[in-house]
Amino acid sequence: NPRLLKSGVHGQEFYREMWNTVLSGRVWQNDIVNRRKDGTFYNEELTITPVRDAAGVITHFLAIAQDITLRKRAEELQRESQERFRLLFAGNPLPMWVYDLETLRFLEVNDAAVDHYGYSRDEFLKLCLTDIRPPDDVPALEKNLAQARPDLEKSGPWRHQLKDGRIIYVDITSH
């Protein structure tokens, strides 16, 4: 009869579902918050497998547990970082975008870019950086991109072409 130190995080229904699963002869697997003997909490990936005898009667349970606290914390930090980026990026009043260095395709654009350039988000994400430049400016763009450095770089003025065909002049800050 395996005993789990219940953390108090999961309700009775959680444990009832776990026991119903293993007592019916099926494998149960889930991430849980467990409690150590000293009372501290930790995240655990737990798999419980019923073991049957020759007659098919469940005689034992094989439990395999792995402490995944560090992985869960890293995932949470990554989510928080992505949310901070999203808030800074999406809420920025200046047009901003992220593009693929190899294909020059837009990967993400903020609302200000959508509003300023006249493309919908879906339209923007089907474009390349070269699509918002007048054709005779593309060679200079390609030359500039070939010389790009990994640090913050300011350049301009550049000519950009809006969806309606108008040309605007912009100063670019890239990183």
Coordinates of N, CA, C and O in Angstrom, one line a residue:
N1 N 0.9 -1.2 0.0 CA 0.0 0.0 0.0 C 0.9 1.2 0.0 O 1.4 1.6 1.0
P2 N 1.1 1.8 -1.2 CA 2.0 3.0 -1.2 C 1.4 4.2 -0.5 O 0.2 4.4 -0.6
R3 N 2.2 4.9 0.2 CA 1.7 6.1 0.9 C 2.4 7.3 0.3 O 3.6 7.3 0.1
L4 N 1.6 8.3 0.0 CA 2.1 9.5 -0.5 C 1.9 10.6 0.5 O 0.8 10.6 1.2
L5 N 2.9 11.4 0.7 CA 2.7 12.5 1.7 C 2.0 13.6 0.9 O 2.5 14.3 0.0
K6 N 0.7 13.8 1.2 CA -0.1 14.7 0.5 C 0.3 16.1 0.8 O 0.5 16.5 2.0
S7 N 0.5 16.9 -0.2 CA 1.0 18.3 -0.1 C -0.1 19.2 0.3 O 0.2 20.3 0.8
G8 N -1.4 18.9 0.1 CA -2.5 19.8 0.3 C -2.8 20.6 -0.9 O -3.7 21.4 -0.9
V9 N -1.9 20.5 -1.9 CA -2.1 21.3 -3.1 C -3.2 20.7 -4.0 O -4.1 21.4 -4.6
H10 N -3.3 19.4 -4.0 CA -4.2 18.6 -4.9 C -5.4 18.2 -4.0 O -5.3 17.8 -2.9
G11 N -6.6 18.3 -4.6 CA -7.8 18.0 -3.9 C -8.0 16.5 -3.9 O -7.3 15.7 -4.5
Q12 N -9.1 16.1 -3.1 CA -9.4 14.7 -3.0 C -9.7 14.0 -4.3 O -9.4 12.9 -4.5
E13 N -10.3 14.8 -5.2 CA -10.7 14.3 -6.5 C -9.4 13.8 -7.3 O -9.4 12.8 -8.0
F14 N -8.4 14.6 -7.2 CA -7.1 14.2 -7.8 C -6.6 12.9 -7.4 O -6.3 12.0 -8.2
Y15 N -6.6 12.6 -6.0 CA -6.1 11.4 -5.5 C -7.1 10.2 -5.8 O -6.7 9.1 -6.1
R16 N -8.4 10.6 -5.8 CA -9.4 9.5 -6.1 C -9.2 9.1 -7.5 O -9.2 7.9 -7.8
E17 N -9.0 10.0 -8.5 CA -8.7 9.6 -9.9 C -7.5 8.8 -10.0 O -7.4 7.8 -10.7
M18 N -6.4 9.2 -9.3 CA -5.2 8.4 -9.3 C -5.4 6.9 -8.8 O -5.1 6.0 -9.5
W19 N -6.1 6.8 -7.7 CA -6.3 5.4 -7.2 C -7.3 4.6 -8.0 O -7.1 3.5 -8.2
N20 N -8.3 5.3 -8.6 CA -9.2 4.6 -9.5 C -8.5 4.1 -10.7 O -8.8 3.0 -11.2
T21 N -7.6 4.8 -11.2 CA -6.8 4.4 -12.4 C -5.9 3.2 -12.1 O -6.0 2.2 -12.8
V22 N -5.1 3.3 -11.0 CA -4.2 2.2 -10.7 C -4.9 0.9 -10.2 O -4.5 -0.2 -10.5
L23 N -6.0 1.1 -9.5 CA -6.7 -0.1 -9.0 C -7.5 -0.8 -10.1 O -7.8 -1.9 -10.0
S24 N -7.8 0.0 -11.2 CA -8.4 -0.6 -12.3 C -7.4 -1.3 -13.2 O -7.8 -1.9 -14.3
G25 N -6.1 -1.3 -12.9 CA -5.1 -1.9 -13.6 C -4.4 -1.1 -14.7 O -3.6 -1.6 -15.5
R26 N -4.7 0.2 -14.7 CA -4.1 1.1 -15.7 C -2.9 1.9 -15.1 O -2.9 2.1 -13.9
V27 N -2.0 2.3 -15.9 CA -0.9 3.1 -15.5 C -1.4 4.6 -15.3 O -2.1 5.1 -16.1
W28 N -0.9 5.2 -14.2 CA -1.3 6.6 -13.9 C 0.0 7.4 -14.0 O 1.0 7.0 -13.4
Q29 N 0.0 8.5 -14.7 CA 1.1 9.4 -14.8 C 0.7 10.8 -14.7 O -0.3 11.2 -15.4
N30 N 1.4 11.6 -13.9 CA 1.1 13.0 -13.8 C 2.2 13.8 -13.1 O 3.1 13.1 -12.5
D31 N 2.2 15.1 -13.2 CA 3.1 15.9 -12.4 C 2.3 16.3 -11.2 O 1.2 16.7 -11.3
I32 N 3.0 16.2 -10.1 CA 2.3 16.6 -8.8 C 3.2 17.4 -8.0 O 4.4 17.5 -8.2
V33 N 2.6 18.1 -7.0 CA 3.3 18.8 -6.0 C 3.3 17.9 -4.8 O 2.2 17.5 -4.3
N34 N 4.5 17.5 -4.3 CA 4.5 16.5 -3.2 C 5.2 17.2 -2.1 O 5.7 18.4 -2.2
R35 N 5.2 16.6 -0.9 CA 5.8 17.1 0.3 C 6.9 16.2 0.8 O 6.6 15.0 0.9
R36 N 8.0 16.7 1.1 CA 9.1 15.9 1.7 C 8.8 15.7 3.2 O 7.9 16.4 3.8
K37 N 9.5 14.8 3.8 CA 9.2 14.5 5.2 C 9.5 15.7 6.1 O 8.8 15.9 7.1
D38 N 10.4 16.6 5.6 CA 10.6 17.8 6.4 C 9.6 18.9 6.2 O 9.7 20.0 6.7
G39 N 8.6 18.6 5.3 CA 7.5 19.5 5.1 C 7.6 20.4 3.9 O 6.7 21.1 3.5
T40 N 8.8 20.4 3.2 CA 9.0 21.3 2.1 C 8.3 20.7 0.9 O 8.2 19.5 0.7
F41 N 7.9 21.6 0.0 CA 7.2 21.1 -1.3 C 8.2 21.0 -2.4 O 9.2 21.7 -2.4
Y42 N 7.9 20.1 -3.3 CA 8.7 19.9 -4.5 C 7.8 19.4 -5.6 O 6.7 18.8 -5.4
N43 N 8.2 19.6 -6.9 CA 7.4 19.1 -8.0 C 8.0 17.8 -8.4 O 9.2 17.6 -8.4
E44 N 7.1 16.9 -8.7 CA 7.5 15.5 -9.0 C 6.7 15.0 -10.2 O 5.6 15.3 -10.4
E45 N 7.4 14.3 -11.1 CA 6.8 13.6 -12.2 C 6.6 12.2 -11.7 O 7.6 11.5 -11.3
L46 N 5.4 11.7 -11.6 CA 5.1 10.4 -10.9 C 4.4 9.5 -11.9 O 3.4 9.9 -12.5
T47 N 4.9 8.3 -12.0 CA 4.2 7.2 -12.7 C 4.0 6.0 -11.8 O 4.9 5.6 -11.1
I48 N 2.8 5.6 -11.7 CA 2.4 4.4 -10.9 C 1.9 3.3 -11.8 O 0.9 3.5 -12.5
T49 N 2.5 2.2 -11.8 CA 2.1 1.0 -12.6 C 1.7 -0.1 -11.7 O 2.5 -0.6 -10.9
P50 N 0.5 -0.7 -11.9 CA 0.1 -1.8 -11.2 C 0.9 -3.1 -11.7 O 1.1 -3.2 -12.8
V51 N 1.2 -3.9 -10.7 CA 2.0 -5.2 -11.1 C 1.0 -6.3 -10.7 O 0.5 -6.4 -9.6
R52 N 0.8 -7.2 -11.7 CA -0.1 -8.3 -11.5 C 0.6 -9.7 -11.3 O 1.7 -9.9 -11.8
D53 N 0.0 -10.6 -10.6 CA 0.5 -12.0 -10.5 C 0.1 -12.8 -11.7 O -0.6 -12.3 -12.6
A54 N 0.4 -14.0 -11.7 CA 0.1 -14.9 -12.8 C -1.5 -15.0 -13.0 O -1.9 -15.2 -14.2
A55 N -2.2 -14.8 -12.0 CA -3.7 -14.9 -12.1 C -4.3 -13.6 -12.5 O -5.5 -13.5 -12.7
G56 N -3.5 -12.6 -12.7 CA -4.0 -11.2 -13.1 C -4.4 -10.3 -12.0 O -5.0 -9.3 -12.2
V57 N -4.1 -10.8 -10.7 CA -4.5 -10.0 -9.6 C -3.4 -9.0 -9.3 O -2.2 -9.3 -9.3
I58 N -3.8 -7.7 -9.0 CA -2.8 -6.7 -8.7 C -2.2 -7.0 -7.3 O -3.0 -7.1 -6.3
T59 N -0.9 -7.2 -7.3 CA -0.2 -7.5 -6.0 C 0.7 -6.4 -5.5 O 1.0 -6.3 -4.3
H60 N 1.1 -5.6 -6.4 CA 2.1 -4.5 -6.1 C 1.8 -3.3 -7.0 O 1.1 -3.4 -8.0
F61 N 2.5 -2.2 -6.6 CA 2.5 -1.0 -7.5 C 4.0 -0.6 -7.6 O 4.7 -0.6 -6.7
L62 N 4.3 -0.3 -8.9 CA 5.7 0.2 -9.1 C 5.5 1.7 -9.4 O 4.8 2.1 -10.3
A63 N 6.2 2.4 -8.5 CA 6.1 3.9 -8.6 C 7.5 4.4 -9.0 O 8.5 4.1 -8.4
I64 N 7.5 5.2 -10.0 CA 8.7 5.9 -10.5 C 8.5 7.4 -10.3 O 7.6 7.9 -11.0
A65 N 9.3 8.0 -9.6 CA 9.2 9.4 -9.3 C 10.5 10.2 -9.7 O 11.6 9.6 -9.4
Q66 N 10.3 11.3 -10.2 CA 11.5 12.1 -10.5 C 11.2 13.6 -10.1 O 10.2 14.1 -10.4
D67 N 12.1 14.1 -9.3 CA 12.0 15.5 -8.9 C 12.2 16.4 -10.1 O 13.3 16.4 -10.7
I68 N 11.2 17.2 -10.4 CA 11.3 18.1 -11.5 C 11.2 19.6 -11.1 O 10.8 20.4 -11.9
T69 N 11.5 19.8 -9.8 CA 11.4 21.2 -9.3 C 12.2 22.2 -10.1 O 11.7 23.3 -10.5
L70 N 13.4 21.9 -10.4 CA 14.3 22.8 -11.2 C 13.7 23.1 -12.6 O 13.7 24.2 -13.1
R71 N 13.2 22.0 -13.2 CA 12.6 22.2 -14.6 C 11.4 23.0 -14.5 O 11.2 23.9 -15.3
K72 N 10.5 22.8 -13.5 CA 9.3 23.6 -13.4 C 9.7 25.1 -13.1 O 9.0 26.0 -13.7
R73 N 10.7 25.3 -12.3 CA 11.1 26.7 -12.0 C 11.6 27.4 -13.3 O 11.3 28.5 -13.6
A74 N 12.4 26.6 -14.1 CA 12.9 27.2 -15.3 C 11.8 27.5 -16.3 O 11.8 28.5 -17.0
E75 N 10.8 26.6 -16.4 CA 9.7 26.8 -17.2 C 8.9 28.1 -16.8 O 8.5 28.9 -17.6
E76 N 8.7 28.3 -15.5 CA 8.0 29.4 -15.0 C 8.8 30.7 -15.3 O 8.2 31.7 -15.7
L77 N 10.1 30.7 -15.1 CA 11.0 31.9 -15.4 C 10.9 32.2 -16.9 O 10.8 33.4 -17.3
Q78 N 10.9 31.2 -17.7 CA 10.8 31.4 -19.2 C 9.4 32.0 -19.5 O 9.3 33.0 -20.3
R79 N 8.3 31.5 -18.9 CA 7.0 32.1 -19.1 C 7.0 33.6 -18.7 O 6.4 34.4 -19.4
E80 N 7.5 33.9 -17.6 CA 7.6 35.2 -17.1 C 8.4 36.1 -18.0 O 7.9 37.3 -18.3
S81 N 9.5 35.6 -18.5 CA 10.3 36.4 -19.4 C 9.6 36.7 -20.7 O 9.6 37.8 -21.3
Q82 N 8.9 35.6 -21.2 CA 8.1 35.8 -22.5 C 7.0 36.8 -22.3 O 6.7 37.6 -23.2
E83 N 6.4 36.8 -21.1 CA 5.3 37.7 -20.9 C 5.8 39.2 -20.8 O 5.2 40.1 -21.3
R84 N 6.9 39.3 -20.1 CA 7.5 40.7 -20.0 C 7.9 41.2 -21.5 O 7.6 42.3 -21.8
F85 N 8.5 40.3 -22.3 CA 8.8 40.7 -23.6 C 7.5 41.0 -24.4 O 7.5 42.1 -25.1
R86 N 6.5 40.2 -24.2 CA 5.3 40.5 -24.9 C 4.7 41.8 -24.6 O 4.2 42.6 -25.4
L87 N 4.7 42.1 -23.3 CA 4.1 43.4 -22.8 C 4.9 44.6 -23.4 O 4.4 45.6 -23.8
L88 N 6.3 44.5 -23.3 CA 7.1 45.6 -23.8 C 7.0 45.7 -25.3 O 7.0 46.8 -25.9
F89 N 6.9 44.6 -26.0 CA 6.9 44.6 -27.5 C 5.5 45.0 -28.0 O 5.4 46.0 -28.7
A90 N 4.5 44.4 -27.5 CA 3.1 44.6 -28.0 C 2.7 46.0 -27.6 O 2.0 46.7 -28.4
G91 N 3.0 46.5 -26.4 CA 2.5 47.8 -26.0 C 3.4 49.0 -26.4 O 3.1 50.1 -26.1
N92 N 4.5 48.7 -27.1 CA 5.4 49.8 -27.5 C 4.7 50.7 -28.5 O 4.1 50.2 -29.5
P93 N 4.7 52.0 -28.4 CA 4.0 52.9 -29.3 C 4.7 53.1 -30.7 O 4.2 53.6 -31.6
L94 N 6.0 52.6 -30.7 CA 6.7 52.6 -32.0 C 6.6 51.3 -32.7 O 6.6 50.3 -32.1
P95 N 6.5 51.4 -34.1 CA 6.5 50.2 -34.9 C 7.7 49.3 -34.6 O 8.8 49.8 -34.6
M96 N 7.4 48.0 -34.3 CA 8.5 47.1 -34.0 C 8.2 45.8 -34.7 O 7.0 45.4 -34.9
W97 N 9.2 45.0 -35.0 CA 9.1 43.7 -35.6 C 10.3 42.8 -35.3 O 11.3 43.3 -34.9
V98 N 10.1 41.6 -35.4 CA 11.1 40.6 -35.3 C 11.1 39.8 -36.6 O 10.0 39.5 -37.2
Y99 N 12.3 39.6 -37.2 CA 12.4 39.0 -38.5 C 13.5 37.9 -38.5 O 14.4 38.0 -37.7
D100 N 13.4 37.0 -39.4 CA 14.3 35.9 -39.5 C 15.5 36.4 -40.3 O 15.4 37.0 -41.4
L101 N 16.7 36.3 -39.7 CA 17.9 36.8 -40.3 C 18.3 36.2 -41.7 O 18.9 36.8 -42.5
E102 N 17.9 34.9 -41.9 CA 18.2 34.2 -43.1 C 17.2 34.5 -44.2 O 17.5 34.8 -45.3
T103 N 15.9 34.4 -43.9 CA 14.8 34.6 -44.9 C 14.3 36.0 -45.0 O 13.7 36.3 -46.0
L104 N 14.6 36.8 -44.0 CA 14.1 38.2 -43.8 C 12.6 38.2 -43.7 O 12.0 39.3 -43.7
R105 N 12.0 37.1 -43.4 CA 10.5 37.0 -43.2 C 10.2 37.6 -41.8 O 10.9 37.3 -40.8
F106 N 9.1 38.3 -41.7 CA 8.6 38.9 -40.4 C 8.1 37.7 -39.6 O 7.3 36.9 -40.1
L107 N 8.6 37.6 -38.4 CA 8.1 36.6 -37.4 C 7.1 37.1 -36.5 O 6.2 36.4 -36.0
E108 N 7.1 38.4 -36.2 CA 6.2 39.0 -35.3 C 6.2 40.5 -35.5 O 7.3 41.1 -35.9
V109 N 5.1 41.2 -35.4 CA 5.0 42.6 -35.5 C 4.1 43.1 -34.4 O 3.2 42.4 -33.9
N110 N 4.3 44.3 -33.9 CA 3.5 44.8 -32.8 C 2.3 45.6 -33.5 O 2.3 45.9 -34.7
D111 N 1.4 46.0 -32.6 CA 0.2 46.8 -33.0 C 0.6 48.1 -33.7 O -0.1 48.5 -34.7
A112 N 1.6 48.7 -33.2 CA 2.0 50.0 -33.8 C 2.4 49.8 -35.2 O 2.1 50.7 -36.1
A113 N 3.1 48.8 -35.5 CA 3.6 48.5 -36.9 C 2.4 48.2 -37.8 O 2.3 48.7 -38.9
V114 N 1.4 47.5 -37.3 CA 0.2 47.2 -38.1 C -0.5 48.5 -38.4 O -0.9 48.7 -39.5
D115 N -0.7 49.3 -37.4 CA -1.4 50.6 -37.6 C -0.7 51.5 -38.5 O -1.3 52.1 -39.4
H116 N 0.6 51.6 -38.3 CA 1.4 52.6 -39.1 C 1.6 52.2 -40.6 O 1.5 53.0 -41.4
Y117 N 1.8 50.9 -40.8 CA 2.1 50.5 -42.2 C 0.9 50.1 -43.0 O 0.9 49.9 -44.2
G118 N -0.2 49.8 -42.3 CA -1.5 49.6 -43.0 C -1.8 48.1 -43.4 O -2.8 47.8 -43.9
Y119 N -0.9 47.2 -43.0 CA -1.1 45.8 -43.3 C -1.8 45.2 -42.0 O -1.5 45.6 -40.9
S120 N -2.6 44.2 -42.2 CA -3.1 43.4 -41.1 C -1.9 42.6 -40.6 O -0.9 42.4 -41.2
R121 N -2.1 42.1 -39.4 CA -1.0 41.2 -38.8 C -0.7 40.0 -39.7 O 0.4 39.7 -40.0
D122 N -1.8 39.4 -40.2 CA -1.6 38.2 -41.1 C -0.9 38.6 -42.3 O 0.0 37.9 -42.8
E123 N -1.2 39.8 -42.9 CA -0.5 40.2 -44.1 C 0.9 40.5 -43.9 O 1.8 40.1 -44.6
F124 N 1.2 41.2 -42.7 CA 2.6 41.5 -42.4 C 3.4 40.2 -42.2 O 4.5 40.1 -42.7
L125 N 2.8 39.2 -41.6 CA 3.6 37.9 -41.4 C 3.8 37.1 -42.6 O 4.5 36.1 -42.6
K126 N 3.2 37.5 -43.7 CA 3.5 36.9 -45.0 C 4.6 37.6 -45.8 O 4.9 37.2 -46.9
L127 N 5.0 38.7 -45.3 CA 6.0 39.6 -46.0 C 7.4 39.4 -45.5 O 7.6 38.8 -44.4
C128 N 8.3 39.9 -46.3 CA 9.7 39.9 -45.9 C 10.1 41.4 -45.7 O 9.4 42.3 -46.2
L129 N 11.2 41.5 -45.1 CA 11.8 42.9 -44.8 C 11.9 43.7 -46.1 O 11.7 44.9 -46.2
T130 N 12.3 43.0 -47.2 CA 12.5 43.6 -48.5 C 11.1 44.1 -49.1 O 11.1 45.0 -50.0
D131 N 10.0 43.5 -48.6 CA 8.7 43.9 -49.2 C 8.3 45.3 -48.8 O 7.4 45.9 -49.4
I132 N 8.8 45.8 -47.7 CA 8.4 47.2 -47.3 C 9.5 48.2 -47.7 O 9.4 49.4 -47.2
R133 N 10.4 47.8 -48.6 CA 11.4 48.7 -49.1 C 11.1 49.0 -50.6 O 10.7 48.0 -51.3
P134 N 11.3 50.2 -51.0 CA 11.2 50.4 -52.5 C 12.2 49.5 -53.2 O 13.3 49.3 -52.6
P135 N 11.9 48.9 -54.3 CA 12.8 47.9 -55.0 C 14.2 48.5 -55.2 O 15.2 47.7 -55.0
D136 N 14.4 49.8 -55.5 CA 15.7 50.3 -55.7 C 16.5 50.5 -54.4 O 17.7 50.7 -54.4
D137 N 15.9 50.3 -53.2 CA 16.6 50.4 -52.0 C 17.0 49.0 -51.4 O 17.8 48.9 -50.5
V138 N 16.6 47.9 -52.0 CA 16.8 46.6 -51.5 C 18.3 46.3 -51.6 O 18.9 45.7 -50.6
P139 N 19.1 46.6 -52.6 CA 20.6 46.3 -52.6 C 21.3 47.0 -51.4 O 22.1 46.4 -50.7
A140 N 20.9 48.2 -51.0 CA 21.5 48.9 -49.9 C 21.1 48.2 -48.6 O 21.9 48.1 -47.7
L141 N 19.9 47.7 -48.5 CA 19.4 47.0 -47.3 C 20.2 45.7 -47.2 O 20.7 45.4 -46.1
E142 N 20.4 45.0 -48.3 CA 21.1 43.7 -48.2 C 22.6 43.9 -47.8 O 23.1 43.2 -47.0
K143 N 23.1 45.0 -48.3 CA 24.5 45.4 -47.9 C 24.6 45.7 -46.4 O 25.5 45.2 -45.7
N144 N 23.6 46.5 -45.9 CA 23.6 46.8 -44.5 C 23.4 45.6 -43.7 O 24.1 45.4 -42.6
L145 N 22.5 44.7 -44.0 CA 22.3 43.4 -43.3 C 23.5 42.5 -43.2 O 23.8 41.9 -42.2
A146 N 24.3 42.5 -44.3 CA 25.5 41.7 -44.4 C 26.6 42.2 -43.4 O 27.4 41.5 -42.9
Q147 N 26.5 43.5 -43.1 CA 27.5 44.1 -42.2 C 26.9 44.3 -40.7 O 27.6 44.8 -39.9
A148 N 25.7 43.7 -40.5 CA 25.1 43.9 -39.2 C 26.0 43.3 -38.1 O 26.6 42.3 -38.2
R149 N 25.9 44.0 -37.0 CA 26.7 43.6 -35.8 C 25.6 43.1 -34.7 O 24.5 43.5 -34.8
P150 N 26.1 42.3 -33.7 CA 25.1 41.8 -32.7 C 24.7 42.9 -31.7 O 23.8 42.6 -30.9
D151 N 25.3 44.0 -31.7 CA 25.0 45.0 -30.7 C 23.9 46.0 -31.2 O 23.5 45.9 -32.4
L152 N 23.4 46.9 -30.4 CA 22.4 47.8 -30.8 C 23.0 48.8 -31.8 O 24.1 49.3 -31.7
E153 N 22.2 48.9 -32.9 CA 22.7 49.7 -34.1 C 21.6 50.6 -34.5 O 20.4 50.2 -34.6
K154 N 22.0 51.9 -34.8 CA 21.0 52.8 -35.3 C 21.5 53.2 -36.7 O 22.6 53.3 -37.0
S155 N 20.5 53.3 -37.6 CA 20.8 53.6 -39.0 C 19.6 54.4 -39.5 O 18.4 54.3 -39.1
G156 N 19.8 55.1 -40.6 CA 18.7 55.8 -41.2 C 19.3 57.1 -41.8 O 20.4 57.4 -41.6
P157 N 18.5 57.9 -42.5 CA 17.1 57.5 -42.8 C 17.0 56.5 -43.9 O 17.8 56.4 -44.8
W158 N 16.0 55.7 -43.8 CA 15.6 54.6 -44.7 C 14.3 55.0 -45.3 O 13.4 55.6 -44.6
R159 N 14.0 54.5 -46.5 CA 12.7 54.7 -47.1 C 11.9 53.3 -46.9 O 12.5 52.3 -47.2
H160 N 10.7 53.5 -46.4 CA 9.8 52.3 -46.3 C 8.6 52.6 -47.1 O 8.2 53.8 -47.3
Q161 N 8.0 51.6 -47.6 CA 6.8 51.7 -48.4 C 5.6 51.2 -47.7 O 5.6 50.0 -47.2
L162 N 4.6 52.0 -47.5 CA 3.4 51.6 -46.8 C 2.5 50.7 -47.7 O 2.7 50.7 -48.9
K163 N 1.5 50.1 -47.2 CA 0.6 49.2 -48.0 C 0.0 50.0 -49.1 O -0.2 49.5 -50.2
D164 N -0.4 51.2 -48.8 CA -1.1 52.0 -49.9 C -0.1 52.6 -50.9 O -0.5 53.4 -51.8
G165 N 1.2 52.3 -50.8 CA 2.2 52.7 -51.8 C 3.0 54.0 -51.4 O 4.0 54.3 -52.0
R166 N 2.5 54.7 -50.4 CA 3.2 55.9 -50.0 C 4.6 55.5 -49.4 O 4.8 54.5 -48.8
I167 N 5.6 56.4 -49.6 CA 6.9 56.3 -49.1 C 7.1 57.1 -47.9 O 6.7 58.3 -47.9
I168 N 7.6 56.5 -46.8 CA 7.9 57.3 -45.6 C 9.4 57.1 -45.3 O 10.1 56.2 -45.8
Y169 N 10.0 58.1 -44.5 CA 11.4 58.0 -44.1 C 11.4 57.6 -42.7 O 10.7 58.2 -41.8
V170 N 12.3 56.7 -42.4 CA 12.3 56.1 -41.0 C 13.8 56.0 -40.5 O 14.7 55.9 -41.4
D171 N 14.0 56.2 -39.2 CA 15.3 55.9 -38.6 C 15.1 54.5 -37.9 O 14.0 54.3 -37.3
I172 N 16.0 53.7 -38.1 CA 15.9 52.3 -37.6 C 16.9 52.1 -36.4 O 18.1 52.5 -36.5
T173 N 16.4 51.4 -35.4 CA 17.3 50.9 -34.3 C 17.1 49.4 -34.3 O 15.9 49.0 -34.2
S174 N 18.2 48.7 -34.4 CA 18.0 47.3 -34.5 C 19.0 46.6 -33.5 O 20.0 47.2 -33.1
H175 N 18.6 45.4 -33.2 CA 19.5 44.6 -32.3 C 19.2 43.1 -32.6 O 18.1 42.7 -32.8

